[in-house]
Amino acid sequence: MENLKEIGERLKLLRKEKGFSQSEFSQQFGVDQSTISNFENGKVVSAEVILNLVKKYPTFSLDWLMTGQGNMWLDKKQTTAKLEEVDNELVAFLKDEISFLRNAMNTLINKQPTQQFAR
């Protein structure tokens, strides 16, 4: 991984490109201004900020943030590939969830009561 200071400098470039102060930027991600400051100064890499970057700016390149390679923003082809990857992962996840729920429902429906209750 790159030097934390270099990663922080790239986060600062993104923030300035978007025209935000540290305070405004931190509010967008639900963190304290000091978290953004510490990130930009290479003291810490905040997983929370990184996850929120991906949510807020889906075409932002994490490769660029972490390594400095490529461009800050993904091009249309890269964005399409990223969306297809996320879509495939979501479909696989939902298939697993549906299967789990079906099995749970079948178990509940087919389960015989162990004792009768009389009034």
PDB file of C-alpha atoms in Angstrom:
ATOM      1  CA  MET A   1       0.000   0.000   0.000  1.00  0.00           C
ATOM      2  CA  GLU A   2       1.093   3.531  -0.636  1.00  0.00           C
ATOM      3  CA  ASN A   3       2.334   5.822   2.062  1.00  0.00           C
ATOM      4  CA  LEU A   4      -0.590   7.031   4.199  1.00  0.00           C
ATOM      5  CA  LYS A   5       0.395  10.644   3.556  1.00  0.00           C
ATOM      6  CA  GLU A   6       0.096  10.119  -0.219  1.00  0.00           C
ATOM      7  CA  ILE A   7      -3.328   8.486   0.172  1.00  0.00           C
ATOM      8  CA  GLY A   8      -4.389  11.438   2.329  1.00  0.00           C
ATOM      9  CA  GLU A   9      -3.171  13.894  -0.301  1.00  0.00           C
ATOM     10  CA  ARG A  10      -5.320  12.177  -2.917  1.00  0.00           C
ATOM     11  CA  LEU A  11      -8.372  12.345  -0.637  1.00  0.00           C
ATOM     12  CA  LYS A  12      -7.669  16.060  -0.245  1.00  0.00           C
ATOM     13  CA  LEU A  13      -7.534  16.439  -4.044  1.00  0.00           C
ATOM     14  CA  LEU A  14     -10.955  14.784  -4.313  1.00  0.00           C
ATOM     15  CA  ARG A  15     -12.406  16.994  -1.577  1.00  0.00           C
ATOM     16  CA  LYS A  16     -11.065  20.152  -3.214  1.00  0.00           C
ATOM     17  CA  GLU A  17     -12.241  19.055  -6.666  1.00  0.00           C
ATOM     18  CA  LYS A  18     -15.733  18.734  -5.218  1.00  0.00           C
ATOM     19  CA  GLY A  19     -15.388  22.192  -3.615  1.00  0.00           C
ATOM     20  CA  PHE A  20     -15.879  21.129   0.003  1.00  0.00           C
ATOM     21  CA  SER A  21     -14.213  22.245   3.199  1.00  0.00           C
ATOM     22  CA  GLN A  22     -13.118  19.471   5.546  1.00  0.00           C
ATOM     23  CA  SER A  23     -16.173  20.190   7.682  1.00  0.00           C
ATOM     24  CA  GLU A  24     -18.593  19.962   4.745  1.00  0.00           C
ATOM     25  CA  PHE A  25     -16.885  16.811   3.464  1.00  0.00           C
ATOM     26  CA  SER A  26     -17.020  15.163   6.882  1.00  0.00           C
ATOM     27  CA  GLN A  27     -20.753  15.905   7.173  1.00  0.00           C
ATOM     28  CA  GLN A  28     -21.384  14.052   3.918  1.00  0.00           C
ATOM     29  CA  PHE A  29     -19.815  10.925   5.377  1.00  0.00           C
ATOM     30  CA  GLY A  30     -21.114  11.184   8.928  1.00  0.00           C
ATOM     31  CA  VAL A  31     -17.692  11.528  10.540  1.00  0.00           C
ATOM     32  CA  ASP A  32     -15.990  14.249  12.547  1.00  0.00           C
ATOM     33  CA  GLN A  33     -13.970  16.890  10.737  1.00  0.00           C
ATOM     34  CA  SER A  34     -10.937  15.602  12.650  1.00  0.00           C
ATOM     35  CA  THR A  35     -11.332  12.213  10.921  1.00  0.00           C
ATOM     36  CA  ILE A  36     -11.016  13.887   7.512  1.00  0.00           C
ATOM     37  CA  SER A  37      -8.100  15.989   8.756  1.00  0.00           C
ATOM     38  CA  ASN A  38      -6.292  12.935  10.141  1.00  0.00           C
ATOM     39  CA  PHE A  39      -6.945  11.029   6.913  1.00  0.00           C
ATOM     40  CA  GLU A  40      -5.640  13.881   4.748  1.00  0.00           C
ATOM     41  CA  ASN A  41      -2.553  14.255   6.957  1.00  0.00           C
ATOM     42  CA  GLY A  42      -1.686  10.572   6.677  1.00  0.00           C
ATOM     43  CA  LYS A  43      -2.366   9.746  10.310  1.00  0.00           C
ATOM     44  CA  VAL A  44      -5.153   7.249   9.630  1.00  0.00           C
ATOM     45  CA  VAL A  45      -7.064   5.639   6.776  1.00  0.00           C
ATOM     46  CA  SER A  46     -10.742   5.577   7.676  1.00  0.00           C
ATOM     47  CA  ALA A  47     -12.605   2.521   6.385  1.00  0.00           C
ATOM     48  CA  GLU A  48     -15.862   4.360   7.074  1.00  0.00           C
ATOM     49  CA  VAL A  49     -14.835   7.235   4.790  1.00  0.00           C
ATOM     50  CA  ILE A  50     -13.693   4.833   2.062  1.00  0.00           C
ATOM     51  CA  LEU A  51     -16.974   2.888   2.152  1.00  0.00           C
ATOM     52  CA  ASN A  52     -18.951   6.105   2.029  1.00  0.00           C
ATOM     53  CA  LEU A  53     -16.849   7.362  -0.899  1.00  0.00           C
ATOM     54  CA  VAL A  54     -17.902   4.326  -2.893  1.00  0.00           C
ATOM     55  CA  LYS A  55     -21.569   4.909  -2.018  1.00  0.00           C
ATOM     56  CA  LYS A  56     -21.518   8.643  -2.661  1.00  0.00           C
ATOM     57  CA  TYR A  57     -19.323   8.587  -5.780  1.00  0.00           C
ATOM     58  CA  PRO A  58     -19.761   5.228  -7.553  1.00  0.00           C
ATOM     59  CA  THR A  59     -17.455   6.291 -10.399  1.00  0.00           C
ATOM     60  CA  PHE A  60     -14.638   7.242  -8.004  1.00  0.00           C
ATOM     61  CA  SER A  61     -11.569   5.017  -8.410  1.00  0.00           C
ATOM     62  CA  LEU A  62     -10.420   3.360  -5.203  1.00  0.00           C
ATOM     63  CA  ASP A  63      -7.371   2.135  -7.116  1.00  0.00           C
ATOM     64  CA  TRP A  64      -6.395   5.746  -7.699  1.00  0.00           C
ATOM     65  CA  LEU A  65      -6.982   6.642  -4.041  1.00  0.00           C
ATOM     66  CA  MET A  66      -4.955   3.731  -2.681  1.00  0.00           C
ATOM     67  CA  THR A  67      -2.167   3.521  -5.296  1.00  0.00           C
ATOM     68  CA  GLY A  68      -2.175   6.742  -7.264  1.00  0.00           C
ATOM     69  CA  GLN A  69      -2.443   4.753 -10.495  1.00  0.00           C
ATOM     70  CA  GLY A  70      -5.019   5.519 -13.158  1.00  0.00           C
ATOM     71  CA  ASN A  71      -7.505   8.349 -12.994  1.00  0.00           C
ATOM     72  CA  MET A  72      -9.520   9.708 -10.090  1.00  0.00           C
ATOM     73  CA  TRP A  73     -12.734   8.874 -11.943  1.00  0.00           C
ATOM     74  CA  LEU A  74     -13.577   5.672 -13.779  1.00  0.00           C
ATOM     75  CA  ASP A  75     -14.402   6.003 -17.454  1.00  0.00           C
ATOM     76  CA  LYS A  76     -17.674   4.721 -18.921  1.00  0.00           C
ATOM     77  CA  LYS A  77     -16.257   1.269 -19.730  1.00  0.00           C
ATOM     78  CA  GLN A  78     -14.796   0.879 -16.230  1.00  0.00           C
ATOM     79  CA  THR A  79     -18.010   2.124 -14.643  1.00  0.00           C
ATOM     80  CA  THR A  80     -20.087  -0.332 -16.666  1.00  0.00           C
ATOM     81  CA  ALA A  81     -17.773  -3.199 -15.661  1.00  0.00           C
ATOM     82  CA  LYS A  82     -17.954  -2.135 -12.003  1.00  0.00           C
ATOM     83  CA  LEU A  83     -21.752  -1.951 -12.097  1.00  0.00           C
ATOM     84  CA  GLU A  84     -21.956  -5.382 -13.746  1.00  0.00           C
ATOM     85  CA  GLU A  85     -19.696  -6.818 -11.037  1.00  0.00           C
ATOM     86  CA  VAL A  86     -21.838  -5.304  -8.280  1.00  0.00           C
ATOM     87  CA  ASP A  87     -24.998  -6.475 -10.062  1.00  0.00           C
ATOM     88  CA  ASN A  88     -23.672 -10.054 -10.302  1.00  0.00           C
ATOM     89  CA  GLU A  89     -22.709 -10.047  -6.627  1.00  0.00           C
ATOM     90  CA  LEU A  90     -26.129  -8.710  -5.663  1.00  0.00           C
ATOM     91  CA  VAL A  91     -27.926 -11.338  -7.759  1.00  0.00           C
ATOM     92  CA  ALA A  92     -25.844 -14.124  -6.169  1.00  0.00           C
ATOM     93  CA  PHE A  93     -26.551 -12.733  -2.698  1.00  0.00           C
ATOM     94  CA  LEU A  94     -30.298 -12.489  -3.355  1.00  0.00           C
ATOM     95  CA  LYS A  95     -30.429 -16.039  -4.753  1.00  0.00           C
ATOM     96  CA  ASP A  96     -28.797 -17.296  -1.558  1.00  0.00           C
ATOM     97  CA  GLU A  97     -31.232 -15.298   0.585  1.00  0.00           C
ATOM     98  CA  ILE A  98     -34.263 -16.557  -1.351  1.00  0.00           C
ATOM     99  CA  SER A  99     -33.047 -20.139  -1.023  1.00  0.00           C
ATOM    100  CA  PHE A 100     -32.542 -19.683   2.715  1.00  0.00           C
ATOM    101  CA  LEU A 101     -36.019 -18.186   3.149  1.00  0.00           C
ATOM    102  CA  ARG A 102     -37.635 -20.960   1.085  1.00  0.00           C
ATOM    103  CA  ASN A 103     -35.967 -23.601   3.218  1.00  0.00           C
ATOM    104  CA  ALA A 104     -36.992 -21.823   6.416  1.00  0.00           C
ATOM    105  CA  MET A 105     -40.606 -21.504   5.246  1.00  0.00           C
ATOM    106  CA  ASN A 106     -40.760 -25.159   4.171  1.00  0.00           C
ATOM    107  CA  THR A 107     -39.390 -26.225   7.533  1.00  0.00           C
ATOM    108  CA  LEU A 108     -42.009 -24.169   9.348  1.00  0.00           C
ATOM    109  CA  ILE A 109     -44.866 -25.327   7.114  1.00  0.00           C
ATOM    110  CA  ASN A 110     -43.938 -29.012   7.302  1.00  0.00           C
ATOM    111  CA  LYS A 111     -43.132 -29.037  10.991  1.00  0.00           C
ATOM    112  CA  GLN A 112     -45.572 -31.152  13.005  1.00  0.00           C
ATOM    113  CA  PRO A 113     -46.547 -29.858  16.451  1.00  0.00           C
ATOM    114  CA  THR A 114     -44.916 -31.853  19.231  1.00  0.00           C
ATOM    115  CA  GLN A 115     -47.899 -31.592  21.557  1.00  0.00           C
ATOM    116  CA  GLN A 116     -51.571 -30.719  21.375  1.00  0.00           C
ATOM    117  CA  PHE A 117     -52.963 -27.914  23.464  1.00  0.00           C
ATOM    118  CA  ALA A 118     -56.501 -28.297  24.792  1.00  0.00           C
ATOM    119  CA  ARG A 119     -58.723 -25.541  26.059  1.00  0.00           C
TER     120      ARG A 119
END
